[in-house]
Tab-separated table of C-alpha atoms in Angstrom:
chain	number	residue	atom	x	y	z
A	1	UNK	CA	0.160	-14.321	8.927
A	2	UNK	CA	-0.505	-13.117	5.374
A	3	UNK	CA	2.161	-13.310	2.384
A	4	UNK	CA	1.964	-11.567	-1.095
A	5	UNK	CA	4.477	-13.034	-3.918
A	6	UNK	CA	5.127	-11.286	-6.883
A	7	UNK	CA	7.400	-13.321	-9.388
A	8	UNK	CA	8.035	-11.042	-11.969
A	9	UNK	CA	10.641	-8.384	-11.091
A	10	UNK	CA	10.110	-6.942	-14.657
A	11	UNK	CA	7.518	-7.285	-17.540
A	12	UNK	CA	7.682	-5.804	-21.011
A	13	UNK	CA	4.605	-5.000	-23.178
A	14	UNK	CA	3.943	-3.943	-26.777
A	15	UNK	CA	1.659	-0.781	-26.847
A	16	UNK	CA	-1.920	-1.989	-27.329
A	17	UNK	CA	-1.248	-5.378	-26.181
A	18	UNK	CA	-2.787	-6.888	-23.164
A	19	UNK	CA	-0.134	-7.996	-20.157
A	20	UNK	CA	-0.968	-10.211	-17.196
A	21	UNK	CA	0.901	-9.482	-13.881
A	22	UNK	CA	1.029	-12.339	-11.532
A	23	UNK	CA	0.163	-12.124	-7.681
A	24	UNK	CA	-0.470	-15.017	-5.360
A	25	UNK	CA	-1.540	-14.683	-1.441
A	26	UNK	CA	-1.362	-16.681	1.583
A	27	UNK	CA	-3.617	-15.713	4.442
A	28	UNK	CA	-5.104	-17.511	7.636
A	29	UNK	CA	-8.132	-15.328	7.196
A	30	UNK	CA	-11.320	-16.996	5.687
A	31	UNK	CA	-12.407	-13.213	4.669
A	32	UNK	CA	-10.192	-10.766	2.760
A	33	UNK	CA	-9.812	-8.261	0.270
A	34	UNK	CA	-7.169	-7.715	-2.418
A	35	UNK	CA	-6.044	-4.829	-4.277
A	36	UNK	CA	-4.136	-3.623	-6.764
A	37	UNK	CA	-1.906	0.103	-6.957
A	38	UNK	CA	0.126	1.603	-9.480
A	39	UNK	CA	3.270	3.271	-8.801
A	40	UNK	CA	4.300	5.884	-11.685
A	41	UNK	CA	7.955	7.250	-11.757
A	42	UNK	CA	6.885	9.941	-9.555
A	43	UNK	CA	6.105	7.993	-6.528
A	44	UNK	CA	2.498	8.264	-5.621
A	45	UNK	CA	0.518	5.417	-5.120
A	46	UNK	CA	-2.544	4.786	-7.332
A	47	UNK	CA	-5.524	2.471	-6.509
A	48	UNK	CA	-6.485	0.522	-9.041
A	49	UNK	CA	-8.938	-2.455	-8.412
A	50	UNK	CA	-10.183	-4.227	-5.398
A	51	UNK	CA	-11.588	-8.095	-4.915
A	52	UNK	CA	-13.543	-9.449	-2.077
A	53	UNK	CA	-12.530	-13.098	-1.486
A	54	UNK	CA	-16.641	-13.694	-1.228
A	55	UNK	CA	-17.165	-12.040	-4.663
A	56	UNK	CA	-18.478	-14.217	-7.044
A	57	UNK	CA	-17.497	-12.298	-10.077
A	58	UNK	CA	-13.758	-11.225	-11.009
A	59	UNK	CA	-13.565	-7.458	-10.607
A	60	UNK	CA	-13.119	-4.866	-13.400
A	61	UNK	CA	-12.329	-1.463	-13.940
A	62	UNK	CA	-12.241	0.065	-17.074
A	63	UNK	CA	-8.888	-1.357	-18.908
A	64	UNK	CA	-8.097	-3.174	-15.343
A	65	UNK	CA	-9.471	-6.661	-14.577
A	66	UNK	CA	-8.405	-9.057	-11.772
A	67	UNK	CA	-8.459	-12.879	-12.333
A	68	UNK	CA	-9.156	-14.399	-8.784
A	69	UNK	CA	-8.757	-17.957	-8.473
A	70	UNK	CA	-9.608	-18.648	-5.154
A	71	UNK	CA	-8.500	-22.186	-4.738
A	72	UNK	CA	-5.009	-21.245	-6.422
A	73	UNK	CA	-4.914	-18.310	-4.397
A	74	UNK	CA	-3.760	-15.811	-7.251
A	75	UNK	CA	-5.258	-12.533	-7.899
A	76	UNK	CA	-3.678	-11.841	-11.168
A	77	UNK	CA	-3.714	-8.236	-12.617
A	78	UNK	CA	-4.894	-7.760	-16.268
A	79	UNK	CA	-4.067	-4.770	-18.300
A	80	UNK	CA	-5.993	-4.639	-21.896
A	81	UNK	CA	-4.957	-2.264	-24.650
A	82	UNK	CA	-1.581	-1.100	-22.807
A	83	UNK	CA	-0.917	2.351	-23.115
A	84	UNK	CA	2.653	4.240	-22.764
A	85	UNK	CA	1.240	5.847	-19.289
A	86	UNK	CA	0.952	2.377	-18.127
A	87	UNK	CA	4.702	2.148	-17.681
A	88	UNK	CA	4.904	2.110	-13.701
A	89	UNK	CA	5.775	-0.212	-10.665
A	90	UNK	CA	2.525	-2.298	-9.824
A	91	UNK	CA	1.882	-3.685	-6.205
A	92	UNK	CA	-0.723	-6.539	-5.230
A	93	UNK	CA	-2.017	-6.102	-1.607
A	94	UNK	CA	-3.968	-7.825	0.803
A	95	UNK	CA	-6.233	-6.907	4.068
A	96	UNK	CA	-7.744	-9.469	6.069
A	97	UNK	CA	-10.100	-9.654	8.885
A	98	UNK	CA	-10.239	-11.794	12.095
A	99	UNK	CA	-6.515	-12.029	13.042
A	100	UNK	CA	-5.069	-9.717	10.599
A	101	UNK	CA	-7.882	-6.893	10.819
A	102	UNK	CA	-6.764	-3.663	9.225
A	103	UNK	CA	-3.271	-5.078	8.761
A	104	UNK	CA	-2.253	-4.656	5.087
A	105	UNK	CA	0.670	-6.811	3.371
A	106	UNK	CA	1.916	-5.661	-0.299
A	107	UNK	CA	4.402	-7.543	-2.528
A	108	UNK	CA	7.553	-6.234	-3.734
A	109	UNK	CA	5.866	-4.852	-6.810
A	110	UNK	CA	6.463	-5.679	-10.787
A	111	UNK	CA	7.819	-2.905	-12.855
A	112	UNK	CA	6.226	-2.916	-16.436
A	113	UNK	CA	7.527	-1.164	-19.442
A	114	UNK	CA	5.185	-0.270	-22.384
A	115	UNK	CA	6.985	-0.193	-25.870
A	116	UNK	CA	5.792	1.842	-28.146
B	1	UNK	CA	-10.377	18.431	-1.077
B	2	UNK	CA	-6.781	17.749	-0.079
B	3	UNK	CA	-7.087	14.039	0.643
B	4	UNK	CA	-4.013	12.699	2.543
B	5	UNK	CA	-1.159	15.413	3.172
B	6	UNK	CA	2.208	14.623	4.980
B	7	UNK	CA	4.752	16.947	5.895
B	8	UNK	CA	7.622	17.583	5.529
B	9	UNK	CA	8.196	15.990	1.873
B	10	UNK	CA	12.049	15.625	2.562
B	11	UNK	CA	13.877	15.376	5.594
B	12	UNK	CA	17.531	14.725	6.300
B	13	UNK	CA	18.659	13.794	9.575
B	14	UNK	CA	21.619	12.832	11.736
B	15	UNK	CA	22.109	9.369	13.317
B	16	UNK	CA	20.635	9.950	16.886
B	17	UNK	CA	17.995	12.618	15.981
B	18	UNK	CA	14.572	12.472	16.489
B	19	UNK	CA	11.790	13.768	14.318
B	20	UNK	CA	7.852	13.604	13.976
B	21	UNK	CA	6.506	12.954	10.636
B	22	UNK	CA	2.851	14.312	10.450
B	23	UNK	CA	-0.120	13.097	8.347
B	24	UNK	CA	-3.823	14.662	8.188
B	25	UNK	CA	-6.789	13.307	5.902
B	26	UNK	CA	-10.014	15.366	5.375
B	27	UNK	CA	-12.161	12.407	4.320
B	28	UNK	CA	-13.420	11.360	7.365
B	29	UNK	CA	-11.948	8.244	7.464
B	30	UNK	CA	-11.625	6.035	10.335
B	31	UNK	CA	-8.596	4.172	9.687
B	32	UNK	CA	-5.161	5.491	9.090
B	33	UNK	CA	-2.019	3.567	8.300
B	34	UNK	CA	2.113	4.413	8.333
B	35	UNK	CA	4.187	2.656	5.769
B	36	UNK	CA	7.779	2.728	4.948
B	37	UNK	CA	8.954	1.767	1.173
B	38	UNK	CA	12.831	1.061	0.832
B	39	UNK	CA	14.391	1.181	-2.716
B	40	UNK	CA	13.125	-1.319	-4.966
B	41	UNK	CA	10.646	-3.028	-2.459
B	42	UNK	CA	6.576	-2.856	-1.711
B	43	UNK	CA	5.335	-1.009	1.177
B	44	UNK	CA	5.542	-2.878	4.927
B	45	UNK	CA	3.189	-1.518	7.530
B	46	UNK	CA	4.794	0.317	10.540
B	47	UNK	CA	1.544	1.024	12.493
B	48	UNK	CA	-1.748	1.223	11.867
B	49	UNK	CA	-4.945	3.069	13.744
B	50	UNK	CA	-8.387	1.099	12.942
B	51	UNK	CA	-9.990	4.256	14.560
B	52	UNK	CA	-9.806	7.205	16.378
B	53	UNK	CA	-7.778	6.065	20.337
B	54	UNK	CA	-6.678	3.046	18.787
B	55	UNK	CA	-2.964	1.927	17.290
B	56	UNK	CA	-1.557	-1.129	16.574
B	57	UNK	CA	1.621	-2.704	15.820
B	58	UNK	CA	2.336	-3.596	11.617
B	59	UNK	CA	5.250	-5.662	10.645
B	60	UNK	CA	8.099	-3.075	11.395
B	61	UNK	CA	7.358	-1.276	14.092
B	62	UNK	CA	10.795	-0.960	16.338
B	63	UNK	CA	12.254	2.282	16.330
B	64	UNK	CA	9.000	4.217	15.828
B	65	UNK	CA	6.098	5.273	17.815
B	66	UNK	CA	2.966	6.683	16.396
B	67	UNK	CA	-0.153	8.744	18.104
B	68	UNK	CA	-3.920	9.285	16.208
B	69	UNK	CA	-4.127	12.655	17.550
B	70	UNK	CA	-7.930	12.915	16.412
B	71	UNK	CA	-9.829	11.268	13.476
B	72	UNK	CA	-7.747	13.601	11.164
B	73	UNK	CA	-4.140	12.982	12.274
B	74	UNK	CA	-2.022	10.061	12.742
B	75	UNK	CA	1.818	11.047	13.466
B	76	UNK	CA	4.894	8.990	13.386
B	77	UNK	CA	7.760	9.683	15.680
B	78	UNK	CA	11.149	8.365	15.266
B	79	UNK	CA	13.019	9.002	19.071
B	80	UNK	CA	16.580	8.314	17.836
B	81	UNK	CA	17.275	7.908	13.835
B	82	UNK	CA	19.266	5.190	12.286
B	83	UNK	CA	20.757	5.016	9.098
B	84	UNK	CA	18.235	1.842	8.477
B	85	UNK	CA	15.448	4.005	8.931
B	86	UNK	CA	16.412	5.858	5.679
B	87	UNK	CA	13.353	5.398	3.181
B	88	UNK	CA	10.157	6.854	1.767
B	89	UNK	CA	7.365	6.991	4.368
B	90	UNK	CA	3.894	6.890	3.197
B	91	UNK	CA	0.667	7.472	5.385
B	92	UNK	CA	-2.703	6.057	4.117
B	93	UNK	CA	-6.192	6.253	5.184
B	94	UNK	CA	-9.109	4.113	4.262
B	95	UNK	CA	-12.863	4.517	5.039
B	96	UNK	CA	-15.185	2.348	7.032
B	97	UNK	CA	-13.542	0.188	9.380
B	98	UNK	CA	-10.951	-2.427	10.053
B	99	UNK	CA	-13.075	-4.922	8.936
B	100	UNK	CA	-14.221	-3.407	5.520
B	101	UNK	CA	-12.116	-3.520	2.330
B	102	UNK	CA	-12.216	0.272	1.214
B	103	UNK	CA	-9.158	1.009	-0.681
B	104	UNK	CA	-6.450	3.042	1.083
B	105	UNK	CA	-5.956	6.782	-0.222
B	106	UNK	CA	-2.235	7.476	-0.065
B	107	UNK	CA	-0.325	10.652	0.875
B	108	UNK	CA	2.658	11.834	-1.235
B	109	UNK	CA	5.136	10.675	0.893
B	110	UNK	CA	8.399	11.537	2.934
B	111	UNK	CA	11.713	10.863	1.742
B	112	UNK	CA	13.756	10.511	4.909
B	113	UNK	CA	17.763	10.149	4.716
B	114	UNK	CA	19.315	9.341	7.894
B	115	UNK	CA	23.007	9.936	8.114
């Protein structure tokens, strides 16, 4: 079985500062992918960043980076230089291979509010 | 390129009524998914289709059926709607196969209310 845990229901950050959103996971698959999505108040799901379990380097996409610590089973999202438009719900998700092939599991999300 | 489209955008049903949610993608993706999102919660997988002609249950399949009509289309049917099925339903697709890690592209969602 797969499980994603996001322990921060809500986070606040000052504009232009960096913020880390926590995500821990559990899976029986030896090979898996980890994803972060953003959901603004308008409701759409926007893909942000992906990390493969065998990737040697942490993923980065513009202002987003993924702090992947495999031994700790954590995949935290770091947003640098926060902007007002970053205010949204953020979801961590994973998808495995083998026993969980194709199945995606999402966490309950973290609501990020960026203060001006 | 429309991406992933869903119809309808909104729907109100009475308990016991049936309906089908339609989803189509124009990205030539192999895999398609149906999720539900309850207020304040994450997405839960209802069913998915790793490739044309195959479907598998996700985390919360009870009360739903699906059809992968062709590579483009994946429909979700509620045979006898219940108030517990009030939710926002998202369809998604991803390229490659179930063993690849391509990100999922989501439709705009269908807001369903069952009275």
